[in-house]
XYZ file of N, CA and C in Angstrom:
852
model
N 94.891 41.683 57.603
C 94.158 41.225 58.813
C 92.814 41.838 58.849
N 91.899 40.890 59.069
C 90.419 41.143 59.144
C 90.094 42.434 60.274
N 89.502 43.307 60.069
C 89.043 44.175 60.947
C 87.953 43.619 61.956
N 87.768 44.104 63.020
C 86.977 43.895 63.945
C 85.528 43.832 63.442
N 84.765 42.649 63.852
C 83.457 42.363 63.198
C 82.506 42.254 64.513
N 82.992 42.769 65.469
C 82.045 42.701 66.654
C 80.826 43.627 66.486
N 80.820 44.455 65.866
C 79.451 45.317 65.900
C 78.359 44.675 64.850
N 78.803 43.457 64.105
C 77.709 42.905 63.563
C 77.131 41.685 64.449
N 77.600 41.696 65.432
C 76.964 40.515 66.631
C 76.339 41.094 67.785
N 75.601 40.380 68.282
C 75.049 40.891 69.602
C 76.153 40.253 70.620
N 77.191 40.754 70.603
C 78.275 40.361 71.772
C 78.563 41.688 72.421
N 78.368 41.736 73.629
C 78.787 42.997 74.620
C 80.268 42.937 74.572
N 80.756 44.232 74.727
C 82.179 44.421 74.723
C 83.100 43.722 75.707
N 82.429 43.164 76.968
C 83.315 42.775 77.828
C 83.212 40.980 77.769
N 82.539 40.674 76.577
C 82.601 39.028 76.263
C 83.430 38.780 75.337
N 84.135 37.840 75.554
C 85.024 36.821 74.630
C 84.379 35.731 74.254
N 83.837 35.332 73.279
C 83.145 34.018 72.918
C 83.930 33.364 72.188
N 84.277 32.149 72.587
C 85.092 31.432 72.026
C 84.533 29.866 71.441
N 83.472 29.772 71.483
C 83.016 28.457 71.219
C 82.035 28.420 69.936
N 82.781 29.400 69.140
C 81.903 29.301 67.531
C 81.744 28.297 66.793
N 82.539 27.254 67.007
C 82.693 25.880 66.246
C 81.377 25.146 66.857
N 81.111 25.226 68.277
C 79.900 24.589 68.613
C 78.658 25.242 68.372
N 78.615 26.441 68.938
C 77.419 27.333 68.887
C 77.682 28.728 68.190
N 77.788 28.809 66.985
C 78.127 29.975 66.276
C 77.200 31.251 66.733
N 77.639 32.454 67.303
C 76.621 33.389 67.509
C 75.954 33.858 66.127
N 74.573 34.148 66.112
C 73.946 34.809 64.953
C 74.327 36.278 64.901
N 74.801 36.671 63.484
C 74.894 37.917 63.248
C 73.496 38.718 63.457
N 73.675 40.128 63.717
C 72.391 40.672 63.709
C 71.611 40.777 62.615
N 72.266 40.806 61.487
C 71.298 40.686 60.170
C 70.405 39.323 60.222
N 71.001 38.193 60.621
C 70.443 36.995 60.609
C 69.527 36.839 61.774
N 69.535 37.484 62.721
C 68.336 37.561 63.637
C 67.459 38.610 63.052
N 67.598 39.535 62.405
C 66.551 40.280 61.974
C 65.941 39.397 60.770
N 66.497 38.853 59.912
C 65.846 37.904 59.124
C 64.981 36.883 59.513
N 65.454 36.316 60.722
C 64.688 35.096 61.432
C 63.324 35.732 61.898
N 63.508 37.122 62.640
C 62.288 37.602 63.155
C 61.333 38.052 62.159
N 61.606 38.357 60.979
C 60.580 38.776 59.968
C 60.000 37.454 59.461
N 60.841 36.357 59.366
C 60.229 34.967 59.054
C 59.270 34.670 59.768
N 59.510 34.764 61.257
C 58.426 34.489 62.115
C 57.065 35.382 62.160
N 57.509 36.527 61.810
C 56.371 37.668 61.916
C 55.492 37.139 60.610
N 56.013 36.824 59.507
C 55.301 36.496 58.121
C 54.354 35.298 58.683
N 54.849 34.206 59.460
C 54.118 33.060 59.501
C 52.629 33.477 60.549
N 52.831 34.734 61.101
C 51.902 35.010 62.120
C 50.720 35.663 61.270
N 51.047 36.247 59.920
C 49.877 36.370 59.182
C 50.098 35.773 57.897
N 49.952 34.412 57.569
C 50.150 33.702 56.322
C 49.290 34.179 55.171
N 48.351 34.762 55.417
C 47.352 34.989 54.339
C 47.912 36.216 53.468
N 48.916 36.915 53.876
C 49.598 37.734 53.225
C 50.732 37.460 52.070
N 50.703 36.196 52.353
C 51.943 35.553 51.517
C 51.470 35.235 49.915
N 52.115 35.552 49.191
C 51.918 35.263 47.584
C 51.826 33.719 47.318
N 51.240 33.309 46.297
C 51.162 32.004 46.234
C 52.462 31.581 45.674
N 53.415 32.346 45.306
C 54.688 31.773 44.691
C 55.842 31.861 45.954
N 55.369 32.533 47.093
C 56.256 32.750 48.274
C 57.378 31.622 48.514
N 56.558 30.331 48.776
C 57.311 29.268 49.038
C 58.687 28.980 48.122
N 57.896 28.922 46.893
C 59.044 28.512 45.903
C 60.091 29.557 45.553
N 59.781 30.939 45.757
C 60.704 31.764 45.424
C 61.797 31.912 46.608
N 61.422 31.484 47.803
C 62.242 31.470 48.817
C 63.095 30.188 48.819
N 62.658 29.221 48.448
C 63.489 27.927 48.057
C 64.633 28.306 47.191
N 64.161 28.949 46.013
C 65.141 29.219 44.904
C 65.938 30.371 45.256
N 65.433 31.190 45.925
C 66.681 32.295 46.309
C 67.958 31.456 47.344
N 67.288 30.724 48.221
C 68.358 29.791 49.081
C 69.225 29.029 48.442
N 68.828 28.311 47.234
C 69.328 27.551 46.553
C 70.546 28.249 45.545
N 69.874 29.328 45.218
C 70.907 30.260 44.303
C 72.020 30.657 45.168
N 71.645 31.103 46.593
C 72.719 31.691 47.456
C 73.776 30.649 47.681
N 73.226 29.339 48.042
C 74.201 28.247 48.310
C 75.011 27.846 47.150
N 74.452 27.949 46.071
C 75.399 27.660 44.740
C 76.497 28.809 44.594
N 76.099 30.242 44.983
C 77.074 31.001 44.739
C 78.253 30.924 45.490
N 78.061 30.112 46.762
C 79.111 29.992 47.632
C 80.117 29.131 47.297
N 79.792 28.191 46.501
C 80.676 27.294 46.242
C 80.850 26.999 44.503
N 80.395 27.898 43.975
C 80.768 28.033 42.400
C 79.933 27.290 41.518
N 78.645 26.600 42.094
C 77.722 25.856 41.418
C 76.781 26.633 40.853
N 75.976 25.876 40.203
C 74.754 26.254 39.355
C 73.496 25.793 40.537
N 72.446 26.662 40.480
C 71.364 26.344 41.486
C 70.838 25.092 41.251
N 70.775 24.501 40.127
C 70.129 23.348 39.840
C 70.890 22.238 40.282
N 71.967 22.430 40.569
C 72.902 21.388 41.285
C 72.854 21.211 42.696
N 72.056 22.079 43.404
C 71.652 22.186 44.757
C 70.439 21.726 45.363
N 70.569 20.676 46.354
C 69.293 20.127 46.903
C 69.301 20.813 48.454
N 67.931 21.013 48.737
C 67.787 21.681 50.056
C 67.484 20.448 50.998
N 68.189 20.483 52.032
C 67.941 19.445 53.104
C 68.084 20.032 54.551
N 67.890 18.821 55.304
C 67.886 19.351 56.726
C 69.344 19.314 57.413
N 70.241 18.322 56.863
C 71.415 18.154 57.703
C 72.457 17.776 57.000
N 73.692 17.726 57.367
C 74.625 16.684 56.552
C 74.434 15.522 56.465
N 73.853 14.885 57.586
C 73.540 13.419 57.606
C 72.686 12.952 56.497
N 71.694 14.051 56.190
C 70.597 13.829 55.268
C 71.187 13.502 53.749
N 72.165 14.613 53.544
C 72.908 14.544 52.454
C 73.537 13.284 52.234
N 74.278 13.028 53.108
C 75.029 11.583 53.178
C 74.081 10.510 52.801
N 72.830 10.385 53.248
C 72.108 9.381 53.243
C 71.532 9.407 51.674
N 71.361 10.567 51.054
C 71.041 10.705 49.701
C 71.991 9.934 48.790
N 73.464 10.155 49.350
C 74.596 9.609 48.523
C 74.573 8.024 48.717
N 74.250 7.875 50.030
C 74.073 6.352 50.233
C 73.206 5.520 49.548
N 72.026 6.125 48.915
C 71.216 5.600 48.119
C 71.371 5.853 46.791
N 72.098 6.683 46.402
C 72.392 6.963 44.735
C 73.740 6.397 44.345
N 74.888 6.400 45.225
C 75.982 5.806 44.762
C 76.043 4.274 44.736
N 76.541 3.687 43.857
C 76.712 2.116 43.891
C 77.880 1.817 44.558
N 77.911 1.176 45.670
C 78.943 0.651 46.273
C 79.219 -0.766 46.213
N 80.125 -1.233 45.286
C 80.211 -2.856 45.038
C 80.498 -3.698 45.970
N 80.151 -4.763 46.319
C 80.463 -5.980 47.193
C 82.004 -6.073 47.148
N 82.610 -6.214 48.175
C 83.999 -6.537 48.100
C 85.094 -5.301 48.015
N 84.213 -4.093 47.759
C 84.943 -2.931 47.696
C 85.226 -2.244 49.174
N 85.942 -1.002 49.242
C 86.023 -0.242 50.464
C 85.461 1.090 50.453
N 85.325 1.579 51.532
C 84.967 2.973 51.733
C 85.781 3.658 52.634
N 86.635 4.803 52.313
C 87.375 5.302 53.316
C 86.735 6.594 54.356
N 86.952 6.417 55.437
C 86.538 7.374 56.282
C 87.573 7.839 57.337
N 87.756 9.006 57.899
C 88.585 9.365 58.968
C 88.337 9.058 60.260
N 89.289 8.709 60.829
C 89.419 8.470 62.493
C 88.606 9.711 63.282
N 87.883 9.554 64.013
C 87.328 10.541 64.805
C 86.632 11.832 63.983
N 86.200 11.485 62.800
C 85.647 12.360 62.203
C 84.086 12.590 62.559
N 83.435 13.758 62.205
C 82.262 13.737 62.732
C 81.315 12.652 62.260
N 80.213 12.349 62.808
C 79.280 11.178 62.702
C 78.656 11.330 61.170
N 78.306 12.429 60.749
C 77.862 12.629 59.456
C 78.327 11.881 58.288
N 79.551 11.999 57.960
C 80.152 11.189 56.841
C 80.582 9.940 56.843
N 80.378 9.525 58.318
C 80.820 8.174 58.516
C 79.509 7.224 58.853
N 78.633 7.433 59.702
C 77.558 6.345 60.010
C 76.697 5.845 58.944
N 76.669 6.352 57.786
C 75.828 6.019 56.916
C 76.374 4.642 56.247
N 77.798 4.873 55.930
C 78.424 3.734 55.522
C 78.520 2.445 56.340
N 78.880 2.963 57.607
C 78.858 1.725 58.763
C 77.443 0.980 58.664
N 76.439 1.811 58.539
C 75.273 1.003 58.657
C 74.771 0.371 57.422
N 75.378 0.690 56.216
C 75.173 -0.160 55.183
C 76.363 -1.171 54.668
N 77.284 -1.174 55.491
C 78.501 -2.075 54.834
C 78.026 -3.436 54.969
N 77.536 -4.098 56.333
C 77.259 -5.198 56.209
C 76.229 -5.922 55.027
N 75.122 -5.293 55.013
C 74.198 -5.601 54.047
C 74.809 -5.633 52.640
N 75.344 -4.385 52.242
C 75.770 -4.144 51.023
C 77.152 -4.952 50.621
N 77.846 -5.494 51.705
C 79.000 -6.294 51.497
C 80.222 -5.547 51.102
N 80.281 -4.407 51.573
C 81.540 -3.624 51.468
C 82.046 -3.333 52.719
N 83.458 -2.714 52.854
C 84.180 -2.614 54.055
C 84.301 -1.130 54.145
N 84.173 -0.615 55.508
C 84.281 0.803 55.988
C 85.862 0.772 56.397
N 86.615 1.463 55.935
C 88.233 1.521 56.384
C 88.537 2.698 57.007
N 88.885 2.912 58.317
C 89.069 4.003 58.736
C 90.522 4.371 58.821
N 90.815 5.712 58.399
C 92.081 6.149 58.404
C 92.582 6.715 59.622
N 93.681 6.242 60.403
C 93.995 6.722 61.680
C 94.357 7.998 61.719
N 94.172 8.682 62.925
C 94.207 10.256 62.954
C 95.841 10.400 63.064
N 96.584 10.945 62.484
C 98.045 11.212 62.393
C 98.510 11.827 63.291
N 99.804 11.341 63.954
C 100.129 12.120 65.256
C 100.607 13.669 64.966
N 100.844 13.776 63.740
C 101.481 15.043 63.403
C 100.454 16.032 62.918
N 99.165 15.425 62.771
C 97.812 16.221 62.208
C 97.694 16.650 60.871
N 98.758 16.055 59.853
C 98.679 16.262 58.651
C 97.954 14.921 57.967
N 96.566 15.355 57.644
C 95.623 14.056 57.218
C 96.216 13.785 55.751
N 96.400 14.704 54.949
C 96.556 14.397 53.498
C 97.311 13.340 53.206
N 98.709 13.372 53.778
C 99.569 12.036 53.517
C 98.976 10.874 54.011
N 98.264 10.770 54.975
C 97.616 9.620 55.397
C 96.391 9.122 54.527
N 95.488 10.161 53.929
C 94.614 9.543 53.067
C 95.167 9.223 51.933
N 96.089 9.849 51.183
C 96.948 9.542 50.193
C 97.322 8.009 50.232
N 97.827 7.601 51.408
C 98.580 6.288 51.581
C 97.446 5.310 51.749
N 96.315 5.704 52.159
C 95.225 4.700 52.297
C 94.902 4.379 50.912
N 94.577 5.363 50.245
C 94.156 5.185 48.803
C 94.987 4.240 47.984
N 96.246 4.603 48.111
C 97.550 3.837 47.246
C 97.774 2.594 47.942
N 97.297 1.960 48.999
C 97.915 1.161 49.851
C 97.931 -0.315 48.913
N 98.997 -0.770 48.667
C 99.140 -1.999 47.935
C 98.426 -3.285 48.584
N 97.701 -3.987 47.602
C 96.905 -5.200 48.027
C 95.694 -5.072 49.095
N 95.221 -3.609 48.991
C 93.870 -3.289 49.480
C 92.818 -3.704 48.538
N 91.627 -3.724 49.016
C 90.509 -4.042 48.395
C 90.228 -2.816 47.413
N 89.556 -2.949 46.407
C 89.223 -2.107 45.508
C 88.565 -0.955 46.133
N 88.892 0.422 45.908
C 88.355 1.331 46.481
C 86.997 2.012 45.515
N 85.855 2.268 46.542
C 84.828 3.028 45.798
C 84.464 4.342 46.158
N 85.045 4.666 47.339
C 84.457 5.962 47.846
C 85.403 6.472 49.093
N 85.784 7.918 49.134
C 86.083 8.561 50.285
C 85.145 9.526 50.785
N 84.479 9.233 51.926
C 83.608 10.008 52.317
C 84.103 10.726 53.755
N 84.693 12.045 53.656
C 85.665 12.792 54.471
C 85.260 14.101 54.631
N 85.603 14.718 55.771
C 85.514 16.062 55.980
C 86.555 16.811 55.311
N 86.383 17.958 54.721
C 87.528 19.152 54.235
C 88.244 19.545 55.241
N 87.849 19.621 56.326
C 88.674 20.038 57.370
C 88.174 19.243 58.648
N 89.164 18.588 59.394
C 88.644 17.554 60.254
C 87.922 18.344 61.633
N 87.063 17.770 61.895
C 86.098 18.531 62.958
C 86.783 18.637 64.234
N 87.763 17.662 64.491
C 88.110 17.377 65.854
C 89.683 18.008 66.028
N 90.405 18.006 65.081
C 91.777 18.660 65.280
C 92.081 19.885 64.226
N 91.172 20.063 63.386
C 91.029 21.404 62.536
C 92.006 21.022 61.459
N 92.408 19.682 61.102
C 93.214 19.611 60.110
C 92.753 19.930 58.888
N 93.400 20.678 57.975
C 92.857 21.046 56.521
C 93.530 20.043 55.552
N 92.600 19.394 54.888
C 93.059 18.230 53.850
C 93.282 18.865 52.474
N 93.997 18.417 51.840
C 94.429 18.804 50.336
C 93.207 17.927 49.482
N 92.148 18.691 49.241
C 91.093 18.037 48.509
C 91.530 17.704 47.125
N 91.989 18.634 46.329
C 92.542 18.443 44.874
C 93.280 17.007 44.813
N 94.227 17.230 45.787
C 95.220 15.878 45.811
C 94.618 14.716 46.038
N 93.762 14.660 46.888
C 93.057 13.723 47.300
C 91.840 13.037 46.104
N 91.422 13.890 45.496
C 90.521 13.816 44.472
C 91.246 13.132 43.151
N 92.426 13.771 42.996
C 93.227 13.096 41.853
C 93.530 11.759 41.986
N 93.962 11.270 43.433
C 94.363 9.977 43.760
C 92.805 8.972 43.574
N 91.827 9.539 44.128
C 90.681 8.655 43.929
C 90.289 8.372 42.364
N 90.424 9.504 41.746
C 90.238 9.003 40.147
C 91.033 7.944 39.574
N 92.104 8.080 39.932
C 92.976 7.045 39.492
C 92.424 5.737 39.620
N 91.718 5.499 40.808
C 91.088 4.296 41.214
C 89.716 4.210 40.853
N 89.213 4.948 40.048
C 87.819 5.121 39.814
C 86.900 5.185 40.888
N 87.632 5.884 42.069
C 86.513 6.171 43.453
C 85.808 7.626 43.335
N 84.675 7.544 44.136
C 84.085 8.827 44.261
C 84.564 9.572 45.480
N 84.076 10.882 45.430
C 84.497 11.754 46.589
C 83.331 12.503 47.089
N 83.056 12.219 48.427
C 82.066 12.796 49.161
C 82.814 13.595 50.361
N 82.231 14.906 50.204
C 82.905 16.037 51.178
C 82.190 16.590 52.012
N 82.418 16.438 53.293
C 81.560 17.266 54.170
C 82.357 18.545 54.535
N 81.788 19.560 53.913
C 82.400 20.938 53.797
C 81.906 21.821 55.083
N 81.343 21.190 56.226
C 80.943 21.992 57.226
C 81.733 23.122 57.674
N 83.020 22.775 57.912
C 83.941 23.762 58.301
C 84.749 24.597 57.311
N 84.470 24.482 56.040
C 85.027 25.257 55.202
C 84.275 26.225 54.327
N 83.051 25.849 53.983
C 82.209 26.726 53.140
C 81.765 28.023 53.948
N 82.079 29.196 53.455
C 81.666 30.419 54.086
C 83.009 31.040 54.680
N 84.065 30.180 54.823
C 85.313 30.944 55.315
C 86.598 30.418 54.395
N 86.506 29.314 53.717
C 87.349 28.933 52.871
C 86.947 28.920 51.357
N 87.682 29.463 50.453
C 87.138 29.506 48.844
C 86.759 28.171 48.560
N 85.628 27.677 47.881
C 85.300 26.649 47.413
C 84.898 26.461 46.129
N 85.400 25.831 45.309
C 84.972 25.864 43.962
C 84.502 24.492 43.320
N 83.451 24.050 43.088
C 83.160 22.666 43.025
C 83.530 22.260 41.468
N 83.385 23.494 40.537
C 83.788 23.169 39.158
C 85.214 22.795 38.915
N 86.026 23.419 39.967
C 87.380 22.825 39.860
C 87.747 21.505 40.579
N 87.025 21.343 41.987
C 87.410 20.147 42.561
C 86.595 19.055 42.089
N 85.358 19.378 41.450
C 84.206 18.112 40.818
C 84.121 17.077 41.971
N 83.633 17.290 42.991
C 83.312 16.136 43.842
C 82.105 15.422 43.391
N 81.874 14.352 43.794
C 80.545 13.849 43.635
C 79.403 14.320 44.215
N 79.534 14.476 45.745
C 78.478 14.993 46.667
C 79.841 16.219 47.499
N 79.071 17.241 47.819
C 79.416 18.160 48.612
C 78.632 18.781 49.572
N 78.559 18.598 50.937
C 77.488 19.146 51.579
C 77.929 19.959 52.754
N 77.028 20.884 53.076
C 77.433 21.630 54.078
C 75.982 22.467 54.832
N 76.180 22.451 55.960
C 74.955 23.087 56.801
C 75.138 24.922 56.909
N 74.167 25.472 57.490
C 73.994 26.636 57.553
C 74.522 27.293 58.903
N 74.518 26.395 59.853
C 74.921 26.975 61.257
C 76.199 27.077 61.577
N 77.062 26.688 60.620
C 78.595 27.240 61.067
C 79.041 28.378 60.423
N 79.959 28.487 59.383
C 80.583 29.875 58.889
C 79.465 30.373 57.831
N 78.365 29.632 57.630
C 77.315 30.362 56.665
C 76.215 31.300 57.660
N 76.554 31.289 58.759
C 75.793 31.949 59.922
C 74.496 31.885 59.816
N 73.821 30.731 59.820
C 72.283 30.792 59.655
C 71.939 29.762 60.727
N 70.746 29.221 60.662
C 69.978 28.347 61.683
C 70.458 27.015 61.677
N 70.095 26.092 62.782
C 70.312 24.875 62.827
C 69.308 24.183 61.832
N 69.338 22.950 61.475
C 68.086 22.369 60.675
C 68.083 22.729 59.274
N 69.055 23.239 58.735
C 69.056 23.431 57.234
C 70.508 23.247 56.751
N 70.613 22.761 55.508
C 71.787 22.222 54.755
C 71.690 22.074 53.491
N 72.721 22.252 52.760
C 72.586 22.241 51.100
C 73.497 21.158 50.764
N 73.104 20.456 49.594
C 73.820 19.393 49.052
C 74.159 19.694 47.483
N 75.416 19.578 47.495
C 75.823 19.757 45.782
C 75.968 18.272 45.219
N 75.186 18.175 44.202
C 75.138 16.820 43.668
C 75.694 17.106 42.292
N 76.751 16.179 41.876
C 77.398 16.395 40.537
C 76.455 15.889 39.424
N 76.497 16.455 38.121
C 75.391 15.981 37.528
C 75.226 14.532 36.940
N 76.285 14.000 37.099
C 76.361 12.540 36.848
C 75.742 11.534 37.810
N 74.862 12.227 39.109
C 74.311 11.547 39.943
C 72.972 12.165 40.048
N 72.441 13.051 39.154
C 71.467 13.469 39.331
C 70.148 12.584 38.671
N 70.213 11.511 38.369
C 69.213 10.748 37.811
C 68.798 9.656 38.960
N 69.044 9.754 40.270
C 68.950 8.931 41.093
C 67.430 8.835 41.685
N 66.925 7.852 42.631
C 66.014 8.128 43.344
C 66.130 8.547 44.729
N 65.338 9.786 45.019
C 65.529 10.510 46.323
C 65.012 9.653 47.353
N 65.348 10.219 48.666
C 64.856 9.499 49.963
C 63.346 9.591 50.190
N 62.852 10.983 49.769
C 61.551 11.026 49.833
C 60.946 11.371 48.700
N 59.633 11.073 48.620
C 58.958 11.273 47.543
C 57.863 12.419 47.809
N 58.147 13.445 47.215
C 57.664 14.706 47.048
C 57.014 15.344 45.952
N 55.996 16.108 46.066
C 55.144 16.886 44.767
C 56.336 17.531 44.069
N 56.998 18.337 44.874
C 58.012 19.454 44.423
C 59.254 18.763 44.003
N 59.339 17.496 44.099
C 60.413 16.895 43.425
C 60.052 16.289 41.803
N 58.893 16.280 41.679
C 58.340 15.879 40.522
C 58.089 17.160 39.557
N 57.965 16.840 38.211
C 58.036 17.950 37.297
C 56.579 18.759 37.519
N 55.310 18.162 37.656
C 54.072 18.801 37.428
C 53.094 17.973 38.242
N 53.397 18.111 39.689
C 52.470 17.549 40.561
C 51.841 18.749 41.585
N 51.025 19.629 41.257
C 50.695 20.541 42.185
C 49.091 20.660 42.252
N 48.726 21.185 43.172
C 47.498 21.138 43.672
C 46.662 22.146 42.999
N 47.132 23.299 42.301
C 46.504 24.167 41.413
C 46.086 23.534 39.926
N 46.405 22.322 39.814
C 46.347 21.774 38.416
C 44.993 21.137 38.156
N 44.383 21.262 36.898
C 43.163 20.570 36.731
C 43.308 19.039 37.001
N 44.571 18.581 36.804
C 44.889 17.111 37.011
C 46.122 17.268 38.069
N 45.711 16.714 39.249
C 46.956 17.017 40.208
C 48.227 16.255 39.948
N 48.167 14.970 39.517
C 49.436 14.316 38.983
C 49.578 14.703 37.635
N 49.928 15.695 37.252
C 49.977 15.853 35.536
C 51.128 15.415 35.156
N 52.174 15.244 35.816
C 53.565 14.648 35.338
C 54.484 14.189 36.495
N 54.422 13.007 36.826
C 55.144 12.673 38.131
C 56.659 12.244 37.785
N 56.975 12.581 36.527
C 58.480 12.286 36.450
C 59.321 13.419 37.236
N 60.511 12.756 37.900
C 61.353 13.734 38.806
C 61.980 14.976 37.651
N 62.378 15.725 38.600
C 62.873 16.862 37.863
C 64.361 16.222 37.438
N 64.932 16.850 36.444
C 66.124 16.486 35.680
C 67.330 17.008 36.513
N 67.313 17.417 37.581
C 68.609 17.945 38.379
C 68.313 17.817 39.955
N 69.307 18.548 40.593
C 69.321 17.919 41.989
C 67.919 18.394 42.646
N 67.106 19.233 42.324
C 65.819 19.420 43.040
C 65.186 18.296 43.449
N 65.148 17.226 42.605
C 64.428 16.014 42.922
C 64.738 15.308 44.397
N 65.909 15.806 44.753
C 66.704 15.244 46.053
C 66.035 16.119 47.388
N 65.485 17.264 47.138
C 64.985 18.436 48.179
C 64.422 17.374 49.357
N 64.560 17.724 50.465
C 63.486 17.106 51.579
C 62.155 17.818 51.605
N 61.378 17.092 52.291
C 59.893 17.579 52.433
C 60.038 18.894 53.077
N 59.176 19.563 52.589
C 59.244 21.004 53.150
C 58.057 21.285 54.207
N 58.152 21.953 55.163
C 57.048 22.610 56.010
C 56.253 23.858 55.410
N 56.863 24.331 54.257
C 56.344 25.618 53.802
C 55.628 25.198 52.677
N 54.549 24.778 52.578
C 53.487 24.143 51.433
C 52.251 24.816 51.868
N 51.977 25.838 51.151
C 50.770 26.858 51.041
C 49.641 26.459 50.062
N 50.199 25.959 48.785
C 49.027 25.696 47.868
C 48.168 24.626 48.071
N 48.450 23.436 48.847
C 47.396 22.551 49.307
C 46.170 23.121 49.998
N 46.557 24.219 50.793
C 45.363 24.794 51.434
C 44.416 25.602 50.495
N 45.115 26.316 49.626
C 44.384 27.049 48.740
C 43.318 26.031 47.938
N 43.794 24.726 47.555
C 43.527 23.944 46.765
C 42.056 23.348 47.715
N 42.256 23.147 48.689
C 41.061 22.708 49.707
C 40.145 23.698 49.926
N 40.526 25.071 49.967
C 39.682 26.082 50.145
C 38.640 26.067 49.008
N 39.193 25.941 47.869
C 38.394 26.156 46.655
C 37.418 25.040 46.608
N 38.151 23.866 47.017
C 37.257 22.539 46.982
C 35.928 22.638 47.940
N 36.057 23.576 48.821
C 34.943 23.523 49.784
C 33.696 24.207 49.300
N 33.991 25.088 48.208
C 32.949 25.970 47.709
C 32.065 25.303 47.043
């Protein structure tokens, strides 16, 4: 039995807070880190030239450690929906095929495929919520359904957000592989509380935010991208998604090739200090 963790949170002894699934209380350590970050922005001239890059890589490595990945397989994004949009752009979903989603699943792993289905000519098939709460047999039955359209992808949560149903992801992965289909996992309710190993599971994409069991802020998420998908075109065209586009260079666009890993999919960052230094030097 886990010992009481109340002392790690700013929760008075007379409060029993039960809505962690919606608004997780931030631990005292997270609050302290957030306060320090705000104070740094108050005096940005004290930040080193490599501050932003080092912070990004520190976060990337920490996220990778949570899921048994390598840091270079992690993209830094804003939300699970953003990560699914990356998959939507990268994964080839053939016309006449189908994508599986779960009934009443969160919008993040679902809406991207609904929005693309008509234009790309595939079908989004919704697996009905089982009366007994056991999602795994329902998903396996949908995968193996005789006479169904060819299967391209299952875009599903590892733990269903509305009923808490835990899915057997290895069994689902094995069934998908028999059909040559891809697996996208919304691991929002798993990473940080349930052991997750992408080396063993080998999903095509696995995405999780920081605001649930990772005990961080809203507006940040991580995308694990299998190496077989690290050659796609990202949603945004950024300097740091390229191999050598830096304001400090004598030639700004020195090497516009994408990074050869998941870093190419990083979202545009609000922490870019180098252009300011370049412009300052240009004023002289």
